[in-house]
């Protein structure tokens, strides 16, 4: 019945349609109509209500689909092979399967919903349907094994630039893999490598971007945000994906040609922690101090109270 409500609203999108009229046409109660409108809004549809006139669908974006995504890819895109799932456990896991089946460089795995989205260190990434960009990029760069984490920073810059271009909102990067808006997490990046003893075989870069979420529930209420929450606007996720891949394609080529030095200043321009007091929780210890920035390899430099500078390769960062 939700589909019928949506269809009716679409057919009358230049005017308001009363709940009563809709309930007559569809043959249900006004309460049922209201419930479906509420559900549609939660999915991201912009339906305005006027007390005397009823409801009007203001704008709709097409559902995420392979076709929609392909239509937004730049002509010179690194990614030409798009694999789309309406629902899957995790695009990282699906991408891993693609890699083991021999899928090469330039494959993009996207899902409208993840039922078991992965964060780092076995954590969960909340990935509800119709709301976000949940995708994994498969690349096979000719770089050393130790350089692979630089791709996380490159991806962070790509996503930041795409968001800022589309939404005009200010995004900061918290080393190494969080993008924040007004101090809350809007995007997380998970970089996983496949390697044999001395060679990097492929890298899967997972991007989880909160786009059209109206709200978050516990335990994310205070830590997560979305582009909708920050700007009051609904975004076409396929367009966002196209924007991210456009930025990624450009930066990736620059990176392969000229190395991380070209990415470093772009990353630094968005860094949230440089010059600030932070705690770095590594696998074995917690180090407190002032974040000095990143070195030429992308490693975080942290100066403790005694003036000793620590190189942090992997950690969770808390800003003070
Ligand atoms: P992370 O380990 O840095 O962050 C995970 C933590 O972030 C969680 O423990 C939780 O506190 C918080 N969190 C969970 N979901 C959300 C959310 N939607 N918005 C904001 N905060 C959240 C970050 O890991 C890396 C996440 C990568 C996700 C992508 S989605 C596509 C790809 N497939 C997949 O399974 N993972 C990646």
mmCIF file of C-alpha atoms and ligand atoms in Angstrom:
data_model
loop_
_atom_site.group_PDB
_atom_site.id
_atom_site.type_symbol
_atom_site.label_atom_id
_atom_site.label_comp_id
_atom_site.label_asym_id
_atom_site.label_seq_id
_atom_site.Cartn_x
_atom_site.Cartn_y
_atom_site.Cartn_z
ATOM 1 C CA UNK A 1 0.000 0.000 0.000
ATOM 2 C CA UNK A 2 2.974 2.287 0.578
ATOM 3 C CA UNK A 3 3.599 2.020 -3.155
ATOM 4 C CA UNK A 4 0.045 3.149 -3.879
ATOM 5 C CA UNK A 5 0.461 6.164 -1.596
ATOM 6 C CA UNK A 6 3.704 7.054 -3.334
ATOM 7 C CA UNK A 7 2.171 6.574 -6.778
ATOM 8 C CA UNK A 8 -0.741 8.863 -5.891
ATOM 9 C CA UNK A 9 1.564 11.530 -4.521
ATOM 10 C CA UNK A 10 3.729 11.329 -7.650
ATOM 11 C CA UNK A 11 0.746 11.680 -9.943
ATOM 12 C CA UNK A 12 -0.333 14.819 -8.083
ATOM 13 C CA UNK A 13 3.006 16.342 -7.295
ATOM 14 C CA UNK A 14 2.054 19.818 -8.493
ATOM 15 C CA UNK A 15 -0.651 20.120 -5.873
ATOM 16 C CA UNK A 16 -1.626 19.005 -2.367
ATOM 17 C CA UNK A 17 -3.637 15.834 -1.893
ATOM 18 C CA UNK A 18 -5.729 15.395 1.238
ATOM 19 C CA UNK A 19 -5.398 12.339 3.475
ATOM 20 C CA UNK A 20 -9.132 11.829 3.088
ATOM 21 C CA UNK A 21 -8.978 11.780 -0.705
ATOM 22 C CA UNK A 22 -6.081 9.321 -0.631
ATOM 23 C CA UNK A 23 -7.872 7.058 1.832
ATOM 24 C CA UNK A 24 -10.942 7.025 -0.479
ATOM 25 C CA UNK A 25 -8.933 6.249 -3.610
ATOM 26 C CA UNK A 26 -6.901 3.503 -1.967
ATOM 27 C CA UNK A 27 -9.690 2.228 0.261
ATOM 28 C CA UNK A 28 -8.054 2.430 3.671
ATOM 29 C CA UNK A 29 -8.176 4.569 6.821
ATOM 30 C CA UNK A 30 -6.610 8.013 7.110
ATOM 31 C CA UNK A 31 -4.439 6.653 9.910
ATOM 32 C CA UNK A 32 -3.050 4.075 7.502
ATOM 33 C CA UNK A 33 -2.285 6.845 4.992
ATOM 34 C CA UNK A 34 -0.498 8.845 7.687
ATOM 35 C CA UNK A 35 1.569 5.813 8.695
ATOM 36 C CA UNK A 36 2.676 5.215 5.104
ATOM 37 C CA UNK A 37 3.548 8.872 4.637
ATOM 38 C CA UNK A 38 5.615 8.717 7.810
ATOM 39 C CA UNK A 39 7.367 5.570 6.540
ATOM 40 C CA UNK A 40 8.073 7.185 3.163
ATOM 41 C CA UNK A 41 9.560 10.223 4.878
ATOM 42 C CA UNK A 42 11.845 7.980 6.896
ATOM 43 C CA UNK A 43 13.043 6.492 3.623
ATOM 44 C CA UNK A 44 14.043 9.961 2.472
ATOM 45 C CA UNK A 45 11.064 11.185 0.469
ATOM 46 C CA UNK A 46 10.383 14.882 0.911
ATOM 47 C CA UNK A 47 6.643 15.057 1.620
ATOM 48 C CA UNK A 48 5.331 18.344 2.930
ATOM 49 C CA UNK A 49 2.107 18.571 4.911
ATOM 50 C CA UNK A 50 -0.313 21.486 5.039
ATOM 51 C CA UNK A 51 -3.041 21.385 7.666
ATOM 52 C CA UNK A 52 -5.946 22.175 5.381
ATOM 53 C CA UNK A 53 -4.636 20.985 2.056
ATOM 54 C CA UNK A 54 -2.982 17.636 2.733
ATOM 55 C CA UNK A 55 0.304 16.262 1.417
ATOM 56 C CA UNK A 56 2.604 17.054 -1.454
ATOM 57 C CA UNK A 57 5.625 15.177 -2.719
ATOM 58 C CA UNK A 58 8.259 17.843 -3.322
ATOM 59 C CA UNK A 59 11.092 15.968 -4.883
ATOM 60 C CA UNK A 60 12.025 12.370 -5.317
ATOM 61 C CA UNK A 61 15.260 10.758 -6.171
ATOM 62 C CA UNK A 62 15.344 7.532 -8.052
ATOM 63 C CA UNK A 63 16.158 4.413 -6.089
ATOM 64 C CA UNK A 64 19.761 3.381 -6.084
ATOM 65 C CA UNK A 65 20.415 0.966 -8.944
ATOM 66 C CA UNK A 66 23.244 -0.193 -11.158
ATOM 67 C CA UNK A 67 21.755 1.775 -14.028
ATOM 68 C CA UNK A 68 21.490 5.005 -11.988
ATOM 69 C CA UNK A 69 25.065 4.664 -10.718
ATOM 70 C CA UNK A 70 26.504 3.984 -14.168
ATOM 71 C CA UNK A 71 24.751 7.070 -15.511
ATOM 72 C CA UNK A 72 26.677 9.244 -13.038
ATOM 73 C CA UNK A 73 30.132 7.770 -13.565
ATOM 74 C CA UNK A 74 32.594 10.172 -15.192
ATOM 75 C CA UNK A 75 33.728 9.241 -18.717
ATOM 76 C CA UNK A 76 37.280 8.580 -17.588
ATOM 77 C CA UNK A 77 36.197 6.658 -14.478
ATOM 78 C CA UNK A 78 38.559 4.087 -13.084
ATOM 79 C CA UNK A 79 35.470 2.085 -12.202
ATOM 80 C CA UNK A 80 33.614 0.629 -15.123
ATOM 81 C CA UNK A 81 32.279 -2.534 -13.560
ATOM 82 C CA UNK A 82 29.415 -1.913 -11.094
ATOM 83 C CA UNK A 83 27.947 -4.744 -9.027
ATOM 84 C CA UNK A 84 24.788 -3.678 -7.219
ATOM 85 C CA UNK A 85 22.877 -5.442 -4.449
ATOM 86 C CA UNK A 86 19.566 -4.349 -2.998
ATOM 87 C CA UNK A 87 20.636 -6.004 0.279
ATOM 88 C CA UNK A 88 23.786 -7.873 1.243
ATOM 89 C CA UNK A 89 25.711 -8.703 4.408
ATOM 90 C CA UNK A 90 28.684 -6.478 3.552
ATOM 91 C CA UNK A 91 30.040 -4.982 0.339
ATOM 92 C CA UNK A 92 33.550 -5.682 1.691
ATOM 93 C CA UNK A 93 32.769 -9.388 1.870
ATOM 94 C CA UNK A 94 31.168 -9.314 -1.591
ATOM 95 C CA UNK A 95 34.235 -7.506 -2.960
ATOM 96 C CA UNK A 96 36.521 -10.077 -1.356
ATOM 97 C CA UNK A 97 34.587 -12.787 -3.130
ATOM 98 C CA UNK A 98 34.980 -10.880 -6.418
ATOM 99 C CA UNK A 99 38.731 -10.666 -5.852
ATOM 100 C CA UNK A 100 39.049 -14.372 -5.125
ATOM 101 C CA UNK A 101 36.975 -15.073 -8.256
ATOM 102 C CA UNK A 102 39.591 -13.130 -10.221
ATOM 103 C CA UNK A 103 37.819 -9.790 -10.598
ATOM 104 C CA UNK A 104 40.353 -7.121 -11.402
ATOM 105 C CA UNK A 105 41.059 -3.473 -10.851
ATOM 106 C CA UNK A 106 38.202 -1.001 -11.225
ATOM 107 C CA UNK A 107 35.282 -2.943 -9.787
ATOM 108 C CA UNK A 108 32.735 -1.170 -7.618
ATOM 109 C CA UNK A 109 30.423 -3.088 -5.286
ATOM 110 C CA UNK A 110 27.446 -1.092 -3.984
ATOM 111 C CA UNK A 111 24.506 -2.037 -1.768
ATOM 112 C CA UNK A 112 21.335 -0.233 -0.793
ATOM 113 C CA UNK A 113 21.430 -2.049 2.549
ATOM 114 C CA UNK A 114 24.046 -4.007 4.490
ATOM 115 C CA UNK A 115 22.844 -6.462 7.092
ATOM 116 C CA UNK A 116 26.327 -6.973 8.558
ATOM 117 C CA UNK A 117 28.308 -3.852 7.615
ATOM 118 C CA UNK A 118 31.874 -3.997 8.885
ATOM 119 C CA UNK A 119 33.872 -1.348 10.684
ATOM 120 C CA UNK A 120 37.477 -1.763 11.772
ATOM 121 C CA UNK A 121 38.587 -4.329 14.351
ATOM 122 C CA UNK A 122 35.394 -6.351 14.113
ATOM 123 C CA UNK A 123 33.131 -3.392 14.828
ATOM 124 C CA UNK A 124 29.739 -2.982 13.166
ATOM 125 C CA UNK A 125 28.815 -0.361 10.605
ATOM 126 C CA UNK A 126 25.140 0.611 10.725
ATOM 127 C CA UNK A 127 23.920 0.528 7.105
ATOM 128 C CA UNK A 128 20.169 0.867 6.839
ATOM 129 C CA UNK A 129 18.430 0.763 3.487
ATOM 130 C CA UNK A 130 17.516 3.746 1.319
ATOM 131 C CA UNK A 131 19.710 6.083 3.342
ATOM 132 C CA UNK A 132 23.402 5.812 2.696
ATOM 133 C CA UNK A 133 26.206 5.066 0.311
ATOM 134 C CA UNK A 134 27.636 1.667 1.220
ATOM 135 C CA UNK A 135 30.275 0.693 -1.295
ATOM 136 C CA UNK A 136 33.616 -1.022 -1.809
ATOM 137 C CA UNK A 137 36.190 -0.155 -4.453
ATOM 138 C CA UNK A 138 38.567 -2.818 -5.749
ATOM 139 C CA UNK A 139 41.929 -1.482 -6.927
ATOM 140 C CA UNK A 140 45.239 -3.108 -7.732
ATOM 141 C CA UNK A 141 47.856 -0.379 -7.402
ATOM 142 C CA UNK A 142 51.502 -1.045 -8.071
ATOM 143 C CA UNK A 143 52.671 0.193 -4.657
ATOM 144 C CA UNK A 144 54.505 -1.296 -1.702
ATOM 145 C CA UNK A 145 52.562 -3.142 0.957
ATOM 146 C CA UNK A 146 53.329 -0.468 3.611
ATOM 147 C CA UNK A 147 51.876 2.279 1.407
ATOM 148 C CA UNK A 148 48.369 0.809 1.262
ATOM 149 C CA UNK A 149 47.114 2.840 4.296
ATOM 150 C CA UNK A 150 47.817 5.982 2.250
ATOM 151 C CA UNK A 151 44.831 4.981 0.129
ATOM 152 C CA UNK A 152 42.617 5.508 3.187
ATOM 153 C CA UNK A 153 43.805 9.118 3.369
ATOM 154 C CA UNK A 154 43.409 9.569 -0.399
ATOM 155 C CA UNK A 155 39.864 8.196 -0.169
ATOM 156 C CA UNK A 156 39.070 10.494 2.754
ATOM 157 C CA UNK A 157 40.080 13.496 0.626
ATOM 158 C CA UNK A 158 38.046 12.207 -2.348
ATOM 159 C CA UNK A 159 34.870 11.773 -0.298
ATOM 160 C CA UNK A 160 35.385 15.113 1.473
ATOM 161 C CA UNK A 161 35.730 16.967 -1.817
ATOM 162 C CA UNK A 162 32.691 15.256 -3.337
ATOM 163 C CA UNK A 163 30.524 16.062 -0.302
ATOM 164 C CA UNK A 164 31.677 19.680 -0.177
ATOM 165 C CA UNK A 165 31.014 20.175 -3.892
ATOM 166 C CA UNK A 166 27.479 18.823 -3.692
ATOM 167 C CA UNK A 167 26.345 20.049 -0.307
ATOM 168 C CA UNK A 168 28.611 23.058 0.437
ATOM 169 C CA UNK A 169 28.969 21.778 3.985
ATOM 170 C CA UNK A 170 32.365 21.837 5.739
ATOM 171 C CA UNK A 171 33.864 18.368 6.296
ATOM 172 C CA UNK A 172 36.880 17.576 8.473
ATOM 173 C CA UNK A 173 38.983 14.414 8.508
ATOM 174 C CA UNK A 174 39.900 12.642 11.740
ATOM 175 C CA UNK A 175 42.967 10.473 11.124
ATOM 176 C CA UNK A 176 42.898 7.974 9.678
ATOM 177 C CA UNK A 177 39.414 7.074 8.504
ATOM 178 C CA UNK A 178 36.597 9.238 9.860
ATOM 179 C CA UNK A 179 34.928 12.160 8.156
ATOM 180 C CA UNK A 180 33.161 14.544 10.500
ATOM 181 C CA UNK A 181 30.628 17.316 10.117
ATOM 182 C CA UNK A 182 30.248 19.550 13.163
ATOM 183 C CA UNK A 183 32.196 16.976 15.177
ATOM 184 C CA UNK A 184 29.935 14.035 14.291
ATOM 185 C CA UNK A 185 30.799 11.092 12.079
ATOM 186 C CA UNK A 186 29.267 11.228 8.619
ATOM 187 C CA UNK A 187 31.547 8.704 6.921
ATOM 188 C CA UNK A 188 33.896 5.842 7.782
ATOM 189 C CA UNK A 189 36.484 4.205 5.554
ATOM 190 C CA UNK A 190 37.764 0.652 5.854
ATOM 191 C CA UNK A 191 40.824 -0.344 3.821
ATOM 192 C CA UNK A 192 41.612 -4.044 3.546
ATOM 193 C CA UNK A 193 44.539 -5.533 1.682
ATOM 194 C CA UNK A 194 45.179 -8.826 -0.019
ATOM 195 C CA UNK A 195 48.853 -9.691 -0.234
ATOM 196 C CA UNK A 196 51.154 -12.653 -0.554
ATOM 197 C CA UNK A 197 54.486 -12.783 1.251
ATOM 198 C CA UNK A 198 56.116 -9.822 -0.458
ATOM 199 C CA UNK A 199 53.563 -8.358 -2.822
ATOM 200 C CA UNK A 200 50.394 -6.299 -2.564
ATOM 201 C CA UNK A 201 47.792 -8.049 -4.691
ATOM 202 C CA UNK A 202 44.749 -5.854 -4.281
ATOM 203 C CA UNK A 203 43.129 -3.334 -1.983
ATOM 204 C CA UNK A 204 39.449 -3.119 -1.130
ATOM 205 C CA UNK A 205 38.381 0.309 0.085
ATOM 206 C CA UNK A 206 35.041 0.355 1.883
ATOM 207 C CA UNK A 207 33.172 3.647 2.169
ATOM 208 C CA UNK A 208 30.165 4.107 4.436
ATOM 209 C CA UNK A 209 28.563 7.530 4.013
ATOM 210 C CA UNK A 210 25.404 8.610 5.857
ATOM 211 C CA UNK A 211 23.341 10.560 3.362
ATOM 212 C CA UNK A 212 19.574 10.811 3.816
ATOM 213 C CA UNK A 213 19.145 9.586 7.395
ATOM 214 C CA UNK A 214 16.630 11.735 9.253
ATOM 215 C CA UNK A 215 17.879 10.575 12.628
ATOM 216 C CA UNK A 216 19.952 7.936 14.368
ATOM 217 C CA UNK A 217 19.012 5.831 17.318
ATOM 218 C CA UNK A 218 21.196 4.700 20.215
ATOM 219 C CA UNK A 219 24.104 4.126 20.387
ATOM 220 C CA UNK A 220 24.706 6.417 17.385
ATOM 221 C CA UNK A 221 22.446 9.339 18.389
ATOM 222 C CA UNK A 222 25.254 11.497 19.754
ATOM 223 C CA UNK A 223 28.097 10.441 17.479
ATOM 224 C CA UNK A 224 26.655 10.070 13.973
ATOM 225 C CA UNK A 225 25.259 12.536 11.497
ATOM 226 C CA UNK A 226 24.087 12.545 7.882
ATOM 227 C CA UNK A 227 24.097 15.041 5.033
ATOM 228 C CA UNK A 228 20.343 15.439 5.475
ATOM 229 C CA UNK A 229 20.671 16.205 9.195
ATOM 230 C CA UNK A 230 23.371 18.797 8.487
ATOM 231 C CA UNK A 231 21.826 20.529 5.481
ATOM 232 C CA UNK A 232 18.099 19.724 5.568
ATOM 233 C CA UNK A 233 18.338 18.422 2.003
ATOM 234 C CA UNK A 234 17.848 14.993 0.457
ATOM 235 C CA UNK A 235 20.608 13.844 -1.886
ATOM 236 C CA UNK A 236 20.653 11.588 -4.916
ATOM 237 C CA UNK A 237 23.021 8.863 -3.776
ATOM 238 C CA UNK A 238 23.935 7.844 -7.322
ATOM 239 C CA UNK A 239 25.071 11.392 -7.996
ATOM 240 C CA UNK A 240 27.149 11.348 -4.813
ATOM 241 C CA UNK A 241 28.749 8.047 -5.818
ATOM 242 C CA UNK A 242 29.599 9.546 -9.218
ATOM 243 C CA UNK A 243 31.147 12.594 -7.490
ATOM 244 C CA UNK A 244 33.226 10.448 -5.124
ATOM 245 C CA UNK A 245 34.509 8.246 -7.944
ATOM 246 C CA UNK A 246 35.326 11.283 -10.055
ATOM 247 C CA UNK A 247 37.474 12.739 -7.250
ATOM 248 C CA UNK A 248 38.985 9.334 -6.480
ATOM 249 C CA UNK A 249 39.888 8.698 -10.139
ATOM 250 C CA UNK A 250 41.715 12.057 -10.368
ATOM 251 C CA UNK A 251 43.574 11.748 -7.047
ATOM 252 C CA UNK A 252 44.474 8.099 -7.595
ATOM 253 C CA UNK A 253 46.122 8.935 -10.923
ATOM 254 C CA UNK A 254 48.030 11.845 -9.336
ATOM 255 C CA UNK A 255 49.081 9.553 -6.492
ATOM 256 C CA UNK A 256 50.373 6.851 -8.842
ATOM 257 C CA UNK A 257 52.254 9.455 -10.904
ATOM 258 C CA UNK A 258 53.704 11.620 -8.117
ATOM 259 C CA UNK A 259 53.320 9.723 -4.841
ATOM 260 C CA UNK A 260 51.716 10.621 -1.523
ATOM 261 C CA UNK A 261 53.390 14.082 -1.434
ATOM 262 C CA UNK A 262 50.645 15.387 -3.742
ATOM 263 C CA UNK A 263 47.842 14.071 -1.488
ATOM 264 C CA UNK A 264 49.371 15.191 1.836
ATOM 265 C CA UNK A 265 48.542 18.952 1.602
ATOM 266 C CA UNK A 266 45.022 18.166 0.390
ATOM 267 C CA UNK A 267 44.526 15.916 3.409
ATOM 268 C CA UNK A 268 46.081 18.468 5.785
ATOM 269 C CA UNK A 269 43.694 21.173 4.562
ATOM 270 C CA UNK A 270 40.830 19.168 6.097
ATOM 271 C CA UNK A 271 42.538 17.648 9.150
ATOM 272 C CA UNK A 272 40.540 18.079 12.344
ATOM 273 C CA UNK A 273 43.195 17.152 14.874
ATOM 274 C CA UNK A 274 46.406 18.932 13.857
ATOM 275 C CA UNK A 275 47.690 21.090 16.730
ATOM 276 C CA UNK A 276 45.094 19.653 19.109
ATOM 277 C CA UNK A 277 45.378 17.466 22.169
ATOM 278 C CA UNK A 278 44.422 13.895 21.352
ATOM 279 C CA UNK A 279 44.580 10.355 22.714
ATOM 280 C CA UNK A 280 45.669 7.591 20.388
ATOM 281 C CA UNK A 281 44.431 4.123 21.391
ATOM 282 C CA UNK A 282 46.666 1.604 19.686
ATOM 283 C CA UNK A 283 46.298 -2.186 20.027
ATOM 284 C CA UNK A 284 48.618 -2.173 23.045
ATOM 285 C CA UNK A 285 48.570 1.264 24.685
ATOM 286 C CA UNK A 286 47.086 4.756 24.905
ATOM 287 C CA UNK A 287 49.319 7.719 24.085
ATOM 288 C CA UNK A 288 48.253 11.276 24.865
ATOM 289 C CA UNK A 289 49.734 14.382 23.353
ATOM 290 C CA UNK A 290 49.517 16.981 20.628
ATOM 291 C CA UNK A 291 48.864 15.857 17.052
ATOM 292 C CA UNK A 292 51.625 17.352 14.907
ATOM 293 C CA UNK A 293 50.096 16.198 11.619
ATOM 294 C CA UNK A 294 51.157 13.424 9.263
ATOM 295 C CA UNK A 295 54.573 12.648 7.812
ATOM 296 C CA UNK A 296 55.388 12.128 4.141
ATOM 297 C CA UNK A 297 54.128 8.554 4.348
ATOM 298 C CA UNK A 298 50.785 9.453 5.955
ATOM 299 C CA UNK A 299 51.798 8.266 9.430
ATOM 300 C CA UNK A 300 50.379 10.309 12.330
ATOM 301 C CA UNK A 301 52.940 12.187 14.451
ATOM 302 C CA UNK A 302 52.032 12.623 18.098
ATOM 303 C CA UNK A 303 54.170 14.579 20.601
ATOM 304 C CA UNK A 304 53.726 13.491 24.220
ATOM 305 C CA UNK A 305 54.199 15.677 27.317
ATOM 306 C CA UNK A 306 57.871 14.760 27.546
ATOM 307 C CA UNK A 307 58.418 16.048 24.004
ATOM 308 C CA UNK A 308 58.879 12.610 22.484
ATOM 309 C CA UNK A 309 57.365 12.261 19.008
ATOM 310 C CA UNK A 310 55.547 8.964 18.423
ATOM 311 C CA UNK A 311 54.758 7.596 14.987
ATOM 312 C CA UNK A 312 51.240 6.182 15.002
ATOM 313 C CA UNK A 313 50.537 3.652 12.266
ATOM 314 C CA UNK A 314 47.147 2.461 13.426
ATOM 315 C CA UNK A 315 44.915 3.697 16.265
ATOM 316 C CA UNK A 316 41.579 5.110 17.299
ATOM 317 C CA UNK A 317 41.827 8.820 17.963
ATOM 318 C CA UNK A 318 39.901 10.780 20.580
ATOM 319 C CA UNK A 319 39.957 14.554 20.274
ATOM 320 C CA UNK A 320 40.074 16.426 23.610
HETATM 321 P P1 LIG B 1 35.274 2.199 12.566
HETATM 322 O O1 LIG B 1 35.640 0.938 13.249
HETATM 323 O O2 LIG B 1 36.257 3.312 12.573
HETATM 324 O O3 LIG B 1 33.892 2.757 13.081
HETATM 325 C C1 LIG B 1 32.888 1.900 13.573
HETATM 326 C C2 LIG B 1 32.186 2.619 14.700
HETATM 327 O O4 LIG B 1 31.503 3.772 14.186
HETATM 328 C C3 LIG B 1 31.120 1.760 15.377
HETATM 329 O O5 LIG B 1 31.662 1.043 16.445
HETATM 330 C C4 LIG B 1 30.091 2.814 15.818
HETATM 331 O O6 LIG B 1 30.492 3.415 17.042
HETATM 332 C C5 LIG B 1 30.200 3.882 14.755
HETATM 333 N N1 LIG B 1 29.224 3.703 13.674
HETATM 334 C C6 LIG B 1 28.640 2.556 13.223
HETATM 335 N N2 LIG B 1 27.848 2.816 12.185
HETATM 336 C C7 LIG B 1 27.895 4.158 11.962
HETATM 337 C C8 LIG B 1 27.289 5.029 11.028
HETATM 338 N N3 LIG B 1 26.455 4.608 10.072
HETATM 339 N N4 LIG B 1 27.584 6.353 11.122
HETATM 340 C C9 LIG B 1 28.427 6.819 12.055
HETATM 341 N N5 LIG B 1 29.032 6.052 12.958
HETATM 342 C C10 LIG B 1 28.786 4.727 12.914
HETATM 343 C C11 LIG B 1 34.707 2.707 10.085
HETATM 344 O O7 LIG B 1 34.988 1.760 11.069
HETATM 345 C C12 LIG B 1 34.704 2.050 8.728
HETATM 346 C C13 LIG B 1 33.318 1.788 8.228
HETATM 347 C C14 LIG B 1 33.290 1.278 6.814
HETATM 348 C C15 LIG B 1 31.910 0.946 6.371
HETATM 349 C C16 LIG B 1 31.867 0.564 4.926
HETATM 350 S S1 LIG B 1 30.265 0.516 4.296
HETATM 351 C C17 LIG B 1 30.788 -0.230 2.851
HETATM 352 C C18 LIG B 1 31.855 -1.232 3.255
HETATM 353 N N6 LIG B 1 31.261 -2.501 3.574
HETATM 354 C C19 LIG B 1 31.426 -2.803 4.869
HETATM 355 O O8 LIG B 1 30.991 -3.856 5.407
HETATM 356 N N7 LIG B 1 32.107 -1.833 5.477
HETATM 357 C C20 LIG B 1 32.476 -0.785 4.567
#
